[in-house]
Amino acid sequence: MSLTAHIVTIYGNMVTVKVEGAVRQNAVAYCNRSDGVKLMSEIIRIRGDLVDMQVFEITRGLKVGDTVEITDELLSVELGPGLLGKIYDGLQNPLPELAEKIGLFLKPGNYLKSLDRDKKWQFTPIAKPGDKVCASERLGKVPEGIFDHFIMAPFDLKGEWTVKRIVEKGEYVVSDQIAEIEQDGQIKTLNMINRWPVRIPLGVYAERLLPTQPLITKQRIIDTFFPIMRGGSYCIPGPFGSGKTVLQQITSRHAEVDIVIIAACGERAGEVVETLREFPHLPDPRTGKTLMERTIIICNTSSMPVAARESSVYTAVTLGEYYRQNGQDVLMLADSTSRWAQALREMSGRLEEIPGEEAFPAYLESSIARFYERGGIVRLNDGRISSLTIGGAVSPAGGNFEEPVTQGTLKVVGAFLGLSYARSYARRFPAIDPLDSWSKYSGIIDQEKVSWAHSFLKKGRSIFEMMQVVGEEGTSTEDFVTYLKAELLDAVYLQQNSFDDIDAACPVERQKYLFDMVSKILSHKFMIDDKEKARDLFFTLTEHFRNWNYSAWASKEMKDVEEKIKACFV
Amino acid sequence: MRKYYTRIKQIAGNVITLKASDVGYEELAIVEGAWGKSLGQVIRLSNDEVVLQVFSGTRGVSTSDRVSFLGSSMRFSFSQNLFGRIFSGGGEPRDKRSSLTENLIEVGGPAVNPAIRLMPNSMISTNIPMIDVFNTLVEGQKLPIFSIPGEPYNELLARIALQAEADVIILGGMGLKYDEYLYFKNRLEEGGAMSRSIMFIHTASDPVVECLLTPDIALTVAENFAVSGKKVLVLLTDMTNFSNAMKEIAITMEQIPSNRGYPGDLYTQLASRYEKAVVFENGGSVTLMAVTTMPGDDVTHPVPDNTGYITEGQFYLKGGWIDPFGSLSRLKQAVNGKTRDDHRAIMDGCIQLYSKCRESREKRAMGFEMSPWDIKLLKYGEAFEEKIMKLSVNISLFGALDLCWKILANFFEPRETGIRSALCEKYWQKI
Ligand SMILES: Nc1ncnc2c1ncn2[C@@H]1O[C@H](COP(=O)(O)OP(=O)(O)OP(=O)(O)O)[C@@H](O)[C@H]1O
Ligand SMILES: [Mg+2]
């Protein structure tokens, strides 16, 4: 069912067409360039018989009068077995396959099937003929990676349907018919592919729960001080070069979740290359398989078309919701949501909407909120608990957090990991500012103990600022020692060396153990009356703790260092 | 045959509007009048109304001037014949030689598929210790030079161009002063590099918006050489001029500016150029170095700010040298682990000591007492600036590493350097 229309206006990636007949907001359309190439587009505004569309490709060469086919289908993704390990563009075109087909460059107008049509899956039926099924109910399963990938009834089914027929256990490709269901004489044949429109949240569950379980990232500063939750949300704003991407890369490696979805949204292609070249060779310690097998990359980097960048975050989040529906704990990381917001801004400008602050559209905040709201921890209809956690990097202009995207994000997320230029400049990585950041969640260590430790950081900072004015001479030894304690906590607990094999990931047990050790130092009353001696002592302590961080858990080396630490202050 | 339109409806800024049909988006046009000829490009189509951005500006354009459309977007001739040639910022010969018409290729084509890119992994030697030792330049990297106006950034670019072992050097000048253009030309000629160089020069006296074409032509040529397996070094100077030209057009088109008058798509526009830096499987590559002058030494100005979010680090040119603190090559880790075993240690060690030296200088400036340690640091800092940091220093990487050891040994005991003792034993004695 499609409609033909004609182009009347072209301005950047926005095209206006004149239509006679019914059109649907957010439906997909194809602009026919005179050389036969079809450019995918999406309807974003309808005014009388004039329809504005964003084109997901460069519009070069399009002409007024060119025809446009308007479909009735909303911009959607394919869901089914075989998503894991894939590298897609923002419209879910598999990029490696695209390269095989059309070569080095992303020539406009080439669209491939998202799911491999040739791969055979070992299907085991779960539903039986005569069973009643509702939306999202399990019809069967195939093994994918280490999970059962359930083949679910369509998510938009209304009411109960009866299974008429289901295929036997065996090998099938995703497009093979596997079941037939019926309701009031109406029959649907189903294969393993579900489709879902990306702009509509996908969630068929009994209830949404409050996030209470920490999502372990193995980064001490996060898990202990600014925890994030399964099904919660967080943001990482920071100026350029402060470590947003590195922090997301570390998290995507070490986070204790089943599936990671990386949305490379309007950032460097080179950074994605790093991930996609390395992940196939890195083991996932939880499963022994490679990291790539639990990862999906949605890649719409900065030189790829802007409209597809805007939709890429929705593509990513929909895949996340799908695996949550399948019962998994999913983490979705977007780098950077500012680029997505800029894509919104570009389109809004072309639509000549009344601009808000910094020319962003007035609906920026609600768009951000709706995006993060798609995360969450849920109890599925069959009782299983699963979650989608969303973490977004934010790239504020000039590194100033008082701008619309950062501010809009802070209103909706559960944790704010603010990176500071000062900390990255001083190479204190991860450069999360411990005095600005916050989390509404409680983490792996008792809240009270954490606040107590955190108070040292505050005191340390004010003493440091004082010292800038009055010099060390003018500071009491007691204050000076407090300052050194804060520095120690910073150096050996907050900072973590992501290039060291052991320090890169600090498991919960180890964090708790280290936290206790450092707490002993923080609470110890050192009998020192000389600043040089104090500096020396803390210098030595820091050195020992660093070595402790670098030594394998429960190794002899670790025990030896612990003895040295004890000798310093008992 | 070619159709001519002679009724321009509107002229404003560098943009003209006329009625025409069967025109493609981004198609090129020629506007001819009593004052001469200029290229134009379609930037908006609405019913039978065509909006053109005129690259030579609209000064003197008459409503009865003749406009014709070329039937395609910008194209440029690509062949071996480009070597040694000098073109204007818009791609016209500037060297009084004939124009090239063979093998026309589309300028500013689609992006490279990220999935086929390779990770950059070979070092580019510049013989500038502040780069080679401390912030190594990597083949396939995109790196800007942030500079306040007046710093010797063009000299630095020319030096890197001559030193780097590139198969092809492409210079894109935007708003260059005429003597800067001559300087580049002379340097490349003296250095014997002209035969592998191609220059696209838009000077300060050329129409401002013409420089919008310059990076696209330069990078398209570069990309095509890289596809054919060549290692290409592209130098662009100055991207702030390019951004300002974009700002002019945006304002004429009544776009709502996002920040200090710059259009909201500044990031995307800059990124689509910088992202042309690439390494291909066949060994071809594009390495991109671009000057970004910072008005008022302000890194938060939209041009350097957006650039920093796009590139893989930056060199800060400040007070005549490459500042070791603000500068960063984000790809250096990819290469400096396999040059010499002391490379990373020297890189960290020398900079940490230099940073402590700056702290001591501050203390001294505030009138606090100098300890013997402070005095050591101060002396070290002076030597380090003189022998390593100065832009005039010209030594190989290994030479520079040896020299760093020598300077350290002059002022410190091994344990004071914070460098692993195994390395100190190996190199301390030797020098
Ligand atoms: N945890 C870390 N450990 C060591 N180095 C780090 C760490 N985080 C960041 N860095 C250093 O900082 C550089 C920049 O980091 P990153 O690319 O993550 O910045 P970013 O905030 O994503 O910047 P942009 O906004 O420009 O993308 C890295 O190349 C690396 O040298
Ligand atoms: Mg980044």
Short mmCIF file of C-alpha atoms in Angstrom, two decimals, chain A residues 227-546:
data_model
loop_
_atom_site.label_atom_id
_atom_site.label_comp_id
_atom_site.label_asym_id
_atom_site.label_seq_id
_atom_site.Cartn_x
_atom_site.Cartn_y
_atom_site.Cartn_z
CA PRO A 227 26.42 3.85 41.61
CA ILE A 228 24.19 3.08 38.70
CA MET A 229 21.32 0.62 38.79
CA ARG A 230 19.99 -2.11 36.58
CA GLY A 231 17.14 -0.44 34.82
CA GLY A 232 18.29 2.99 35.91
CA SER A 233 19.83 5.73 33.82
CA TYR A 234 22.90 7.89 34.02
CA CYS A 235 24.74 10.49 32.03
CA ILE A 236 28.38 11.35 31.48
CA PRO A 237 28.81 14.98 30.51
CA GLY A 238 32.29 16.32 29.95
CA PRO A 239 34.34 18.64 27.77
CA PHE A 240 36.23 17.21 24.82
CA GLY A 241 39.07 14.90 25.71
CA SER A 242 37.90 14.38 29.28
CA GLY A 243 37.34 10.65 28.85
CA LYS A 244 33.67 10.07 28.04
CA THR A 245 34.36 7.59 25.28
CA VAL A 246 37.08 5.75 27.17
CA LEU A 247 34.78 5.45 30.19
CA GLN A 248 32.02 4.02 28.01
CA GLN A 249 34.45 1.63 26.38
CA ILE A 250 35.64 0.41 29.77
CA THR A 251 32.05 0.01 30.91
CA SER A 252 31.06 -1.87 27.78
CA ARG A 253 33.85 -4.34 28.52
CA HIS A 254 33.47 -4.91 32.21
CA ALA A 255 29.86 -4.20 33.10
CA GLU A 256 28.02 -7.16 34.62
CA VAL A 257 25.16 -7.35 32.17
CA ASP A 258 24.07 -9.85 29.56
CA ILE A 259 24.07 -7.57 26.55
CA VAL A 260 25.66 -4.27 25.66
CA ILE A 261 24.34 -2.04 22.92
CA ILE A 262 26.70 0.67 21.81
CA ALA A 263 25.19 3.59 19.94
CA ALA A 264 28.02 5.50 18.31
CA CYS A 265 25.97 8.54 17.57
CA GLY A 266 27.63 11.32 15.62
CA GLU A 267 31.12 10.73 17.00
CA ARG A 268 34.36 9.48 15.42
CA ALA A 269 34.34 6.48 13.14
CA GLY A 270 37.81 5.57 14.43
CA GLU A 271 36.50 4.90 17.92
CA VAL A 272 33.98 2.40 16.63
CA VAL A 273 36.72 0.72 14.64
CA GLU A 274 38.63 0.23 17.87
CA THR A 275 35.67 -1.57 19.40
CA LEU A 276 34.82 -3.66 16.40
CA ARG A 277 38.40 -4.75 15.80
CA GLU A 278 39.12 -5.55 19.44
CA PHE A 279 35.91 -7.03 20.83
CA PRO A 280 36.03 -10.17 18.68
CA HIS A 281 39.37 -10.98 20.37
CA LEU A 282 38.58 -10.03 23.96
CA PRO A 283 37.15 -12.71 26.23
CA ASP A 284 34.03 -12.02 28.25
CA PRO A 285 35.08 -13.22 31.70
CA ARG A 286 31.49 -14.08 32.57
CA THR A 287 30.93 -16.46 29.70
CA GLY A 288 34.31 -17.32 28.22
CA LYS A 289 33.02 -16.25 24.81
CA THR A 290 34.21 -13.11 23.10
CA LEU A 291 32.85 -9.72 24.06
CA MET A 292 31.53 -9.25 20.53
CA GLU A 293 29.03 -12.02 21.13
CA ARG A 294 27.21 -9.97 23.72
CA THR A 295 27.50 -6.67 21.88
CA ILE A 296 25.55 -4.86 19.19
CA ILE A 297 27.02 -1.74 17.66
CA ILE A 298 24.79 0.91 16.12
CA CYS A 299 27.12 3.14 14.27
CA ASN A 300 26.08 6.44 12.80
CA THR A 301 29.26 8.41 13.03
CA SER A 302 29.67 12.14 12.46
CA SER A 303 30.15 12.07 8.70
CA MET A 304 27.18 9.81 8.09
CA PRO A 305 23.81 11.42 7.27
CA VAL A 306 22.38 13.51 10.08
CA ALA A 307 18.76 12.33 9.98
CA ALA A 308 19.87 8.74 10.37
CA ARG A 309 21.89 9.88 13.37
CA GLU A 310 18.73 11.20 14.94
CA SER A 311 16.95 7.88 14.50
CA SER A 312 19.98 5.75 15.44
CA VAL A 313 19.49 6.18 19.18
CA TYR A 314 15.92 4.93 18.78
CA THR A 315 17.11 1.96 16.77
CA ALA A 316 19.56 1.16 19.56
CA VAL A 317 17.06 1.55 22.36
CA THR A 318 14.49 -0.60 20.55
CA LEU A 319 17.00 -3.44 20.23
CA GLY A 320 17.65 -3.03 23.94
CA GLU A 321 13.96 -3.23 24.76
CA TYR A 322 13.71 -6.34 22.62
CA TYR A 323 16.38 -8.22 24.56
CA ARG A 324 14.82 -7.03 27.80
CA GLN A 325 11.61 -8.57 26.51
CA ASN A 326 13.63 -11.72 25.95
CA GLY A 327 14.64 -11.73 29.62
CA GLN A 328 18.11 -10.21 29.56
CA ASP A 329 19.80 -7.43 31.47
CA VAL A 330 20.82 -4.95 28.83
CA LEU A 331 23.05 -1.90 28.99
CA MET A 332 22.76 0.68 26.27
CA LEU A 333 25.47 3.30 25.90
CA ALA A 334 25.02 6.34 23.68
CA ASP A 335 28.01 8.46 22.63
CA SER A 336 27.01 11.21 22.34
CA THR A 337 23.46 12.30 23.04
CA SER A 338 24.52 15.88 22.25
CA ARG A 339 25.04 14.89 18.62
CA TRP A 340 21.56 13.44 18.58
CA ALA A 341 20.22 16.67 20.05
CA GLN A 342 22.09 18.62 17.38
CA ALA A 343 20.42 16.50 14.70
CA LEU A 344 17.07 17.43 16.24
CA ARG A 345 18.14 21.05 16.19
CA GLU A 346 19.11 20.93 12.53
CA MET A 347 15.80 19.49 11.53
CA SER A 348 13.87 21.88 13.73
CA GLY A 349 15.68 24.79 12.08
CA ARG A 350 14.74 23.55 8.64
CA LEU A 351 11.12 23.21 9.76
CA GLU A 352 11.37 26.82 10.92
CA GLU A 353 10.05 25.97 14.35
CA ILE A 354 10.36 28.60 17.06
CA PRO A 355 13.74 27.95 18.65
CA GLY A 356 14.50 27.74 22.33
CA GLU A 357 17.84 28.23 24.04
CA GLU A 358 20.92 27.88 21.79
CA ALA A 359 18.49 27.27 18.90
CA PHE A 360 17.47 23.86 20.24
CA PRO A 361 13.78 23.09 19.73
CA ALA A 362 11.38 23.71 22.59
CA TYR A 363 10.64 19.98 22.83
CA LEU A 364 14.28 19.06 23.44
CA GLU A 365 13.76 18.36 27.12
CA SER A 366 10.72 16.17 26.63
CA SER A 367 12.51 14.25 23.86
CA ILE A 368 15.43 13.58 26.19
CA ALA A 369 13.09 12.52 28.97
CA ARG A 370 11.16 10.16 26.71
CA PHE A 371 14.37 8.60 25.52
CA TYR A 372 15.72 7.81 29.00
CA GLU A 373 12.27 6.67 30.13
CA ARG A 374 12.51 3.76 27.73
CA GLY A 375 15.00 2.16 30.09
CA GLY A 376 13.78 0.44 33.22
CA ILE A 377 13.62 -2.80 35.13
CA VAL A 378 10.46 -4.85 34.61
CA ARG A 379 8.70 -8.02 35.66
CA LEU A 380 7.71 -9.79 32.50
CA ASN A 381 4.34 -11.51 32.20
CA ASP A 382 5.95 -14.85 33.01
CA GLY A 383 7.55 -13.49 36.17
CA ARG A 384 11.13 -13.08 34.97
CA ILE A 385 12.86 -9.83 35.85
CA SER A 386 14.85 -8.08 33.16
CA SER A 387 16.22 -4.63 32.62
CA LEU A 388 17.43 -2.00 30.22
CA THR A 389 19.91 0.52 31.61
CA ILE A 390 20.71 3.63 29.61
CA GLY A 391 23.91 5.64 29.89
CA GLY A 392 24.44 8.66 27.68
CA ALA A 393 27.52 10.76 27.10
CA VAL A 394 26.86 14.48 26.80
CA SER A 395 29.22 16.86 25.01
CA PRO A 396 28.39 20.36 26.21
CA ALA A 397 29.56 23.29 24.11
CA GLY A 398 32.60 24.88 25.69
CA GLY A 399 32.53 22.23 28.42
CA ASN A 400 29.91 24.30 30.22
CA PHE A 401 27.21 22.19 31.90
CA GLU A 402 24.77 25.11 31.93
CA GLU A 403 23.50 24.28 28.48
CA PRO A 404 20.19 22.78 27.35
CA VAL A 405 21.23 19.19 26.66
CA THR A 406 23.12 18.69 29.92
CA GLN A 407 20.42 20.42 31.92
CA GLY A 408 17.62 18.52 30.23
CA THR A 409 19.43 15.26 30.89
CA LEU A 410 20.18 15.99 34.54
CA LYS A 411 16.46 16.33 35.20
CA VAL A 412 15.71 12.77 34.20
CA VAL A 413 18.68 10.55 34.98
CA GLY A 414 19.39 8.72 38.20
CA ALA A 415 23.10 9.40 38.27
CA PHE A 416 25.33 12.16 37.02
CA LEU A 417 28.97 11.31 36.35
CA GLY A 418 30.40 14.71 35.49
CA LEU A 419 33.85 14.64 33.95
CA SER A 420 36.03 17.63 34.55
CA TYR A 421 38.72 19.13 32.44
CA ALA A 422 40.80 19.78 35.55
CA ARG A 423 40.90 16.10 36.45
CA SER A 424 41.66 14.87 32.96
CA TYR A 425 44.31 17.57 32.58
CA ALA A 426 45.91 16.25 35.77
CA ARG A 427 45.46 12.75 34.29
CA ARG A 428 43.31 11.64 37.22
CA PHE A 429 41.31 9.01 35.34
CA PRO A 430 38.48 8.24 35.21
CA ALA A 431 38.05 12.01 35.38
CA ILE A 432 34.69 11.89 37.17
CA ASP A 433 34.60 14.92 39.44
CA PRO A 434 33.87 13.53 42.90
CA LEU A 435 32.56 16.82 44.24
CA ASP A 436 30.15 17.67 41.42
CA SER A 437 28.81 14.23 40.58
CA TRP A 438 25.86 12.57 42.26
CA SER A 439 23.79 9.43 42.21
CA LYS A 440 20.29 8.94 43.52
CA TYR A 441 20.96 5.25 43.98
CA SER A 442 22.74 3.37 46.73
CA GLY A 443 25.56 1.08 45.80
CA ILE A 444 27.62 -1.82 47.02
CA ILE A 445 28.86 -0.19 50.20
CA ASP A 446 26.81 1.17 53.08
CA GLN A 447 25.64 4.69 52.32
CA GLU A 448 26.84 6.12 55.59
CA LYS A 449 30.36 4.82 55.18
CA VAL A 450 30.48 6.22 51.68
CA SER A 451 29.37 9.69 52.79
CA TRP A 452 31.92 9.60 55.55
CA ALA A 453 34.70 8.82 53.09
CA HIS A 454 33.33 11.39 50.69
CA SER A 455 33.50 14.06 53.39
CA PHE A 456 37.29 13.72 53.30
CA LEU A 457 37.29 14.71 49.66
CA LYS A 458 35.37 17.88 50.48
CA LYS A 459 37.59 18.75 53.41
CA GLY A 460 40.66 17.96 51.33
CA ARG A 461 39.54 20.35 48.62
CA SER A 462 38.91 23.24 50.98
CA ILE A 463 42.23 22.74 52.72
CA PHE A 464 43.94 22.66 49.34
CA GLU A 465 42.27 25.91 48.34
CA MET A 466 43.31 27.46 51.63
CA MET A 467 46.88 26.36 51.06
CA GLN A 468 46.95 28.13 47.71
CA VAL A 469 46.53 31.37 49.63
CA VAL A 470 48.49 30.88 52.82
CA GLY A 471 51.04 28.34 51.60
CA GLU A 472 51.96 25.12 53.35
CA GLU A 473 53.62 27.17 56.06
CA GLY A 474 50.31 28.65 57.06
CA THR A 475 48.49 25.33 57.28
CA SER A 476 48.28 23.28 60.45
CA THR A 477 49.81 19.80 60.37
CA GLU A 478 46.46 18.31 61.24
CA ASP A 479 44.81 19.94 58.24
CA PHE A 480 47.74 18.97 56.11
CA VAL A 481 47.32 15.32 57.05
CA THR A 482 43.60 15.49 56.27
CA TYR A 483 44.52 16.86 52.88
CA LEU A 484 46.97 14.00 52.35
CA LYS A 485 44.29 11.48 53.35
CA ALA A 486 41.94 12.93 50.75
CA GLU A 487 44.68 12.75 48.15
CA LEU A 488 45.32 9.12 49.04
CA LEU A 489 41.65 8.23 48.70
CA ASP A 490 41.64 9.97 45.34
CA ALA A 491 44.84 8.38 44.08
CA VAL A 492 44.23 4.78 45.08
CA TYR A 493 40.48 4.47 45.14
CA LEU A 494 38.88 6.98 42.79
CA GLN A 495 41.57 6.73 40.17
CA GLN A 496 41.88 3.50 38.30
CA ASN A 497 44.32 2.55 35.58
CA SER A 498 42.38 1.20 32.66
CA PHE A 499 45.57 0.15 30.90
CA ASP A 500 46.59 -2.24 33.69
CA ASP A 501 45.19 -5.74 33.24
CA ILE A 502 44.25 -6.11 36.87
CA ASP A 503 43.39 -2.59 37.92
CA ALA A 504 41.16 -2.09 34.87
CA ALA A 505 38.34 -4.06 36.47
CA CYS A 506 37.82 -4.12 40.23
CA PRO A 507 35.17 -6.65 41.33
CA VAL A 508 32.80 -5.92 44.20
CA GLU A 509 34.56 -8.08 46.76
CA ARG A 510 37.83 -6.38 46.01
CA GLN A 511 36.26 -2.94 46.20
CA LYS A 512 34.83 -3.67 49.62
CA TYR A 513 38.15 -4.98 50.86
CA LEU A 514 40.05 -1.99 49.55
CA PHE A 515 37.44 0.38 50.90
CA ASP A 516 37.97 -1.04 54.39
CA MET A 517 41.72 -0.76 54.11
CA VAL A 518 41.56 2.84 52.93
CA SER A 519 38.98 3.64 55.62
CA LYS A 520 41.43 2.51 58.26
CA ILE A 521 43.90 5.06 57.01
CA LEU A 522 41.28 7.77 56.84
CA SER A 523 40.20 7.19 60.43
CA HIS A 524 43.69 6.66 61.83
CA LYS A 525 45.08 9.44 64.01
CA PHE A 526 48.62 9.89 62.76
CA MET A 527 51.04 11.19 65.37
CA ILE A 528 53.13 13.30 63.05
CA ASP A 529 54.21 16.84 63.73
CA ASP A 530 56.24 17.42 60.64
CA LYS A 531 54.77 18.04 57.20
CA GLU A 532 57.71 16.64 55.27
CA LYS A 533 57.44 13.40 57.25
CA ALA A 534 53.72 13.26 56.64
CA ARG A 535 54.18 13.82 52.93
CA ASP A 536 56.81 11.11 52.85
CA LEU A 537 54.60 8.65 54.71
CA PHE A 538 51.63 9.22 52.43
CA PHE A 539 53.83 9.06 49.40
CA THR A 540 54.95 5.62 50.51
CA LEU A 541 51.41 4.54 51.38
CA THR A 542 50.14 5.64 47.97
CA GLU A 543 52.89 3.69 46.28
CA HIS A 544 52.00 0.54 48.27
CA PHE A 545 48.30 0.86 47.57
CA ARG A 546 48.99 1.32 43.87
#
